[in-house]
Amino acid sequence: MKRILLTLLMMSLLFLGGCWDRTEINDLAIITGAAIDAADDNQIELSVQVFIPRALSAGRGSTSSGGNLTLVKSAKGASIADAIALLQTKIPRKIFWGHCEVFIFGEDMAKRGIAEEMDFLVRHPQPRERAYMFVSKGKAAKTLELRPELERYSSEVIREMSDMHIGMLVTIIQLKEMLRGKSNAAALPLIDVMPPPNEAKGLETAPYIMGTAVFRKGKMVGEINEKATRGVMWIRGEVERYTVTAKLKNVQGTVSLNPIHSDIKFIPSIRNGQWQMTIKAKTEGDVVQNGTNLDMSNPEMIKLVEKAFQQDIEDRIELALKQVQHEMKADIFDFATDFYREYPQEWKAAKNNWDEIFPNVKVITDIHAYVRRPGLVTLPGGIPEEEVREK
Amino acid sequence: MLEKGKISAFQMGVMMYPTIIATAILSLPATMATYAHNDLWLSPIWASFAGFLTVYVSHRLHQYYPQQTLIEYSCQIVGLIPGKLIGFLYCFLYLMWTGQIVRNYAEFVVGAFLFNTPIVVVIASMILVCVFAVRGGIEVIGRAALLFMPLFVLPLCLMVLLLLPDLDWQNFFPVLENGIVPSLKGAVVPHIWLGEFWLTAFLFPLLADSSKGRKWGMLSVLAVTITMIATNLFSLFLFGSDVSSMLYPLMIASRYVSIADFFENLESVVMAVWVLGAFVKISVFFYVIVLGSAQLMEVTDYRPLVWPIGFLIVLFSFWGIPNMIVFNYLDETSLPYYGFFMQILLPLLLLLIAKLRNKPQRMKSAA
């Protein structure tokens, strides 16, 4: 009996010792960012940014930042999966997607349609659902080749920027929800490369988020600039930290505020066949710069600032609506879902005509902006007391 | 009795919880979402009736035949030959299901984690561990379940907590958009999972404190229902109507966790939890088959049966399941029918006959 048990125990070693999926880290090519561009003949070109671990350990002692931490390889194929197979023949290590946090579509690719390639990203077990998605102005691959000065590699730059909510932040899962959602529209942050300070530095620059790419039915139909993006983010309730600089009526100079908290509500309504959306927003902020001669300790003056604050947000929202709702006719605010939740029956009847209804949805904004704190000084910081306006 | 060991009613309740939940939380949210859309949280409530009913029925039968399991008392209820036939049906059903459970477990492990490992290795190693547990008897399984319970529940709670910032409770609306029917349709498949509480028909005679058996059985059903509602709501809030397109929503949720840029990629935690849960689930089913077939064949010890049945389970995990697509298809097409028959109709029928048989006897003894 004991002998049998011993044999059994030893046999179990077979199961414990061997592991088919053992992969040493020095057999992996860790991808930090990927770019998908359109190529001829309906093909795609996949470029990947591969992390070079040796550069990290060697570069520690030296003072120059010249050492490249990543290398970029690309391959053409019928789809991402096909291109990876070709790419693998050019890289001596096994391609590993688990740390790829940035996927960039080239502008041409985005215009051709991203649906086919999205399937790979959600179906393959390796890409992370939280990876961020972008569209690049021009070719996406060039972004990966940049050598930013502050971060270790360019995909980290845009990831960090997205985390600050400067532009929109869209993960794979969120993009999937948008593409499969009721509105038939999607939006992705649009990035571009900052022009290098001088010719000699060439690639030593970084990408930045310049606006938003707007998609309809999986195809990019247009782009909006940084200013209108703020409006879109206001409507989507994604604004986190940025500064509102408002021009007051009949007053010289501007006042800047840091909104610290905002609360957005959508109230859809259908009256006599007129689809209407009320956007209710409440926001609070602190004064960070007062370029006017107003006394910030005076409640009357604060009211003026609040009014300008409110006007500025309204303008931005209107700008976004004008471009997105009326020109591109893409429901990236997902009004469709709001209507569906409130009016499921009406929605069922109208959902096939949503593309015609959406541009005609009447949008009413109801914004309440409050100034909570004047900052560390009350009176304008740079002018003599006599010039301060108290009324 | 073949089994000398005894477990407490509380242990049975704890044991049944992962036995149902282990496979229920991974693929069922998607199945329910397919039919019930955003009313998917209602489906477990409807399905829970199946759970409460089976516990009730199995406990009533236990009261009629306190020292016997289903295999034994079915012979007394409907006669020797039909009773043996019913016993064989259950043993065979559980054998087939255990094969499917093991396959489901292995497909998940291979499809999402160990891509290059042959699936038979994953299956065989799990069965090997379960063989040791089953040979140890019900006490070993009961204690293992008790030990693993917190390890199974806490990581899941932790995951929900970590994903709170990503949840959008507005996905809850509109409630009952198409009336109550979609949520009822969504309950068709999960009612099989809750009906698996019929396993208690084999466990009640093993209880040291059988008076508390029904209470803990019911509480276990309640816990399972609440867990299913919670995981359904959680996946709905996180993924919206998109839950239905995912094979393993909870695994994807665990990958979605990202706190402060470094606390992320928690899917290995879900994997570990899933292995623990699957171990308890497979062991319980395995044990019931072994005990059931030993009683069916009226042998004096069930231990010699453990290895051959373990081997059969490995075979059943391949037979009739060419791929995951067919597996999921069968889960939604044939399983609800025969599952309903075996777990709801047949037990009710047995109870009815048992009632008719026992009534005159009781009157006689009173007279």
Coordinates of C-alpha atoms in Angstrom, one line a residue, chain A residues 12-240:
Chain A
S12 CA 2.0 13.6 -9.4
L13 CA 5.4 15.2 -9.9
L14 CA 4.8 14.8 -13.6
F15 CA 1.8 17.1 -13.3
L16 CA 3.6 19.6 -11.0
G17 CA 6.9 19.9 -12.7
G18 CA 6.0 20.3 -16.3
C19 CA 4.2 23.4 -17.5
W20 CA 3.5 23.8 -21.2
D21 CA 2.9 27.5 -20.9
R22 CA 6.1 28.4 -19.2
T23 CA 7.6 31.4 -21.0
E24 CA 10.6 33.1 -19.7
I25 CA 10.5 36.9 -19.7
N26 CA 13.6 37.0 -21.8
D27 CA 11.8 35.1 -24.5
L28 CA 9.1 37.7 -24.8
A29 CA 8.9 40.8 -27.0
I30 CA 6.8 43.1 -24.8
I31 CA 4.8 45.4 -26.9
T32 CA 4.1 48.8 -25.4
G33 CA 2.1 50.3 -28.2
A34 CA 0.7 49.4 -31.5
A35 CA -0.3 51.3 -34.6
I36 CA -2.6 50.2 -37.3
D37 CA -2.4 52.0 -40.6
A38 CA -4.1 51.5 -43.9
A39 CA -2.0 50.0 -46.7
D40 CA -2.6 49.4 -50.4
D41 CA -4.9 46.6 -51.7
N42 CA -7.2 46.9 -48.7
Q43 CA -4.4 45.6 -46.5
I44 CA -3.3 47.0 -43.2
E45 CA 0.1 47.8 -41.8
L46 CA 0.7 46.9 -38.2
S47 CA 3.5 48.6 -36.4
V48 CA 4.5 47.7 -32.9
Q49 CA 6.7 49.4 -30.4
V50 CA 8.8 46.7 -28.6
F51 CA 10.4 47.4 -25.3
I52 CA 14.2 46.7 -25.2
P53 CA 14.9 45.5 -21.7
R54 CA 18.7 45.7 -22.2
A55 CA 18.5 49.4 -22.9
L56 CA 16.9 49.9 -19.5
S57 CA 19.6 48.3 -17.5
A58 CA 22.5 49.6 -19.6
G59 CA 21.2 53.2 -19.7
R60 CA 20.9 53.6 -16.0
G61 CA 24.5 54.7 -15.5
S62 CA 24.9 56.9 -18.5
T63 CA 23.8 60.5 -18.5
S64 CA 22.6 60.9 -22.0
S65 CA 19.1 60.0 -22.9
G66 CA 20.1 59.1 -26.4
G67 CA 19.7 55.4 -25.9
N68 CA 16.5 54.1 -27.5
L69 CA 14.3 52.1 -25.1
T70 CA 12.1 50.8 -27.8
L71 CA 12.3 49.7 -31.4
V72 CA 9.5 49.8 -34.0
K73 CA 8.8 47.0 -36.4
S74 CA 6.0 46.8 -38.9
A75 CA 4.4 44.3 -41.2
K76 CA 1.6 44.3 -43.7
G77 CA -1.2 41.9 -43.8
A78 CA -4.9 41.3 -44.5
S79 CA -5.8 41.8 -40.8
I80 CA -4.1 42.4 -37.5
A81 CA -3.8 38.7 -36.9
D82 CA -2.3 38.1 -40.3
A83 CA 0.1 41.0 -39.9
I84 CA 1.2 39.7 -36.5
A85 CA 2.1 36.3 -38.0
L86 CA 4.4 38.1 -40.5
L87 CA 5.7 40.4 -37.8
Q88 CA 6.7 37.5 -35.7
T89 CA 9.1 36.3 -38.4
K90 CA 11.0 39.6 -37.9
I91 CA 11.2 39.5 -34.1
P92 CA 13.3 36.8 -32.4
R93 CA 11.1 36.8 -29.3
K94 CA 7.5 35.9 -28.8
I95 CA 5.2 38.8 -29.3
F96 CA 3.4 39.6 -26.0
W97 CA 0.4 41.9 -25.9
G98 CA -0.3 41.8 -22.2
H99 CA 1.4 45.2 -21.6
C100 CA 0.2 47.0 -24.7
E101 CA -1.7 49.9 -23.3
V102 CA -2.0 52.0 -26.4
F103 CA -3.5 51.2 -29.8
I104 CA -3.4 53.9 -32.5
F105 CA -5.4 53.9 -35.7
G106 CA -4.0 55.8 -38.6
E107 CA -6.3 58.5 -40.1
D108 CA -6.7 56.5 -43.3
M109 CA -7.4 53.4 -41.5
A110 CA -10.0 55.1 -39.4
K111 CA -11.7 56.5 -42.5
R112 CA -11.7 53.0 -44.0
G113 CA -13.4 51.5 -40.9
I114 CA -12.1 50.0 -37.7
A115 CA -14.8 47.4 -37.1
E116 CA -12.8 44.5 -38.5
E117 CA -9.7 45.2 -36.5
M118 CA -11.7 45.9 -33.3
D119 CA -12.8 42.3 -33.3
F120 CA -9.2 41.1 -32.9
L121 CA -8.7 43.4 -29.9
V122 CA -11.7 42.1 -28.0
R123 CA -11.5 38.4 -29.1
H124 CA -7.8 37.7 -28.7
P125 CA -7.1 36.8 -25.0
Q126 CA -3.9 38.9 -24.7
P127 CA -4.8 42.5 -25.4
R128 CA -6.0 44.3 -22.3
E129 CA -9.5 45.5 -22.2
R130 CA -8.3 48.7 -20.5
A131 CA -5.9 49.6 -23.3
Y132 CA -6.5 53.1 -24.6
M133 CA -7.5 53.7 -28.2
F134 CA -6.5 56.7 -30.3
V135 CA -6.6 58.0 -33.8
S136 CA -3.6 59.6 -35.2
K137 CA -3.4 62.5 -37.6
G138 CA -1.7 61.1 -40.7
K139 CA 0.2 57.9 -40.3
A140 CA 0.0 56.2 -36.9
A141 CA 3.3 54.4 -37.1
K142 CA 5.3 57.7 -36.9
T143 CA 4.0 58.3 -33.4
L144 CA 5.7 55.1 -32.1
E145 CA 9.1 56.1 -33.5
L146 CA 9.3 59.3 -31.5
R147 CA 11.7 59.6 -28.6
P148 CA 10.1 61.8 -26.0
E149 CA 12.3 63.5 -23.5
L150 CA 10.2 63.2 -20.4
E151 CA 8.7 59.7 -20.6
R152 CA 10.5 56.5 -21.6
Y153 CA 8.6 56.0 -24.8
S154 CA 6.0 57.7 -26.9
S155 CA 3.0 55.4 -26.1
E156 CA 3.6 56.2 -22.4
V157 CA 3.3 59.9 -23.2
I158 CA -0.2 59.6 -24.7
R159 CA -1.3 57.2 -22.0
E160 CA -0.3 59.6 -19.2
M161 CA -1.9 62.5 -21.0
S162 CA -5.1 60.5 -21.3
D163 CA -5.0 59.7 -17.7
M164 CA -5.1 63.4 -16.9
H165 CA -8.3 63.7 -18.9
I166 CA -7.0 66.4 -21.2
G167 CA -8.8 64.8 -24.1
M168 CA -11.2 62.0 -24.2
L169 CA -10.2 58.7 -22.7
V170 CA -11.6 55.6 -24.5
T171 CA -10.7 52.1 -23.5
I172 CA -11.2 49.0 -25.8
I173 CA -14.3 48.0 -23.8
Q174 CA -15.7 51.5 -24.1
L175 CA -15.1 51.7 -27.8
K176 CA -16.7 48.3 -28.2
E177 CA -19.7 49.6 -26.3
M178 CA -19.9 52.7 -28.6
L179 CA -19.6 50.7 -31.8
R180 CA -22.2 48.2 -30.7
G181 CA -24.4 50.7 -28.9
K182 CA -27.6 52.3 -30.0
S183 CA -26.2 55.5 -31.3
N184 CA -24.1 54.1 -34.2
A185 CA -21.4 56.6 -33.4
A186 CA -18.1 56.7 -31.6
A187 CA -15.4 59.1 -30.7
L188 CA -11.8 58.6 -30.1
P189 CA -9.1 61.0 -29.0
L190 CA -7.1 62.4 -31.9
I191 CA -3.3 62.7 -31.5
D192 CA -0.7 64.5 -33.5
V193 CA 3.0 64.9 -33.2
M194 CA 4.4 68.1 -31.8
P195 CA 6.8 69.8 -34.2
P196 CA 10.3 69.3 -33.0
P197 CA 12.0 72.4 -31.6
N198 CA 14.6 72.3 -34.3
E199 CA 15.4 70.1 -37.3
A200 CA 18.5 68.5 -35.7
K201 CA 16.4 67.0 -32.9
G202 CA 14.2 65.2 -35.5
L203 CA 12.4 62.5 -33.6
E204 CA 13.0 63.9 -30.1
T205 CA 9.5 65.2 -29.7
A206 CA 6.3 63.8 -28.3
P207 CA 2.7 63.2 -29.4
Y208 CA -0.1 65.2 -27.9
I209 CA -3.9 65.0 -27.9
M210 CA -5.2 67.6 -30.4
G211 CA -8.9 66.9 -30.5
T212 CA -11.4 64.2 -31.2
A213 CA -12.0 61.9 -34.2
V214 CA -15.7 61.3 -34.8
F215 CA -16.9 58.0 -36.1
R216 CA -20.2 57.0 -37.6
K217 CA -21.0 53.3 -38.2
G218 CA -17.4 52.4 -37.5
K219 CA -15.9 54.9 -40.0
M220 CA -14.2 58.2 -39.2
V221 CA -16.3 61.0 -40.6
G222 CA -14.6 64.0 -39.2
E223 CA -12.6 65.6 -36.5
I224 CA -13.1 68.4 -34.0
N225 CA -10.5 70.6 -32.5
E226 CA -9.4 70.9 -29.0
K227 CA -11.9 73.6 -28.1
A228 CA -14.9 71.7 -29.3
T229 CA -13.6 68.6 -27.6
R230 CA -14.0 70.4 -24.3
G231 CA -17.6 70.9 -25.2
V232 CA -18.0 67.3 -26.1
M233 CA -16.4 66.3 -22.8
W234 CA -18.7 68.7 -21.0
I235 CA -21.7 67.0 -22.5
R236 CA -20.3 63.5 -21.9
G237 CA -19.6 64.5 -18.3
E238 CA -15.9 63.7 -18.6
V239 CA -14.4 67.0 -17.8
E240 CA -12.1 66.6 -14.9

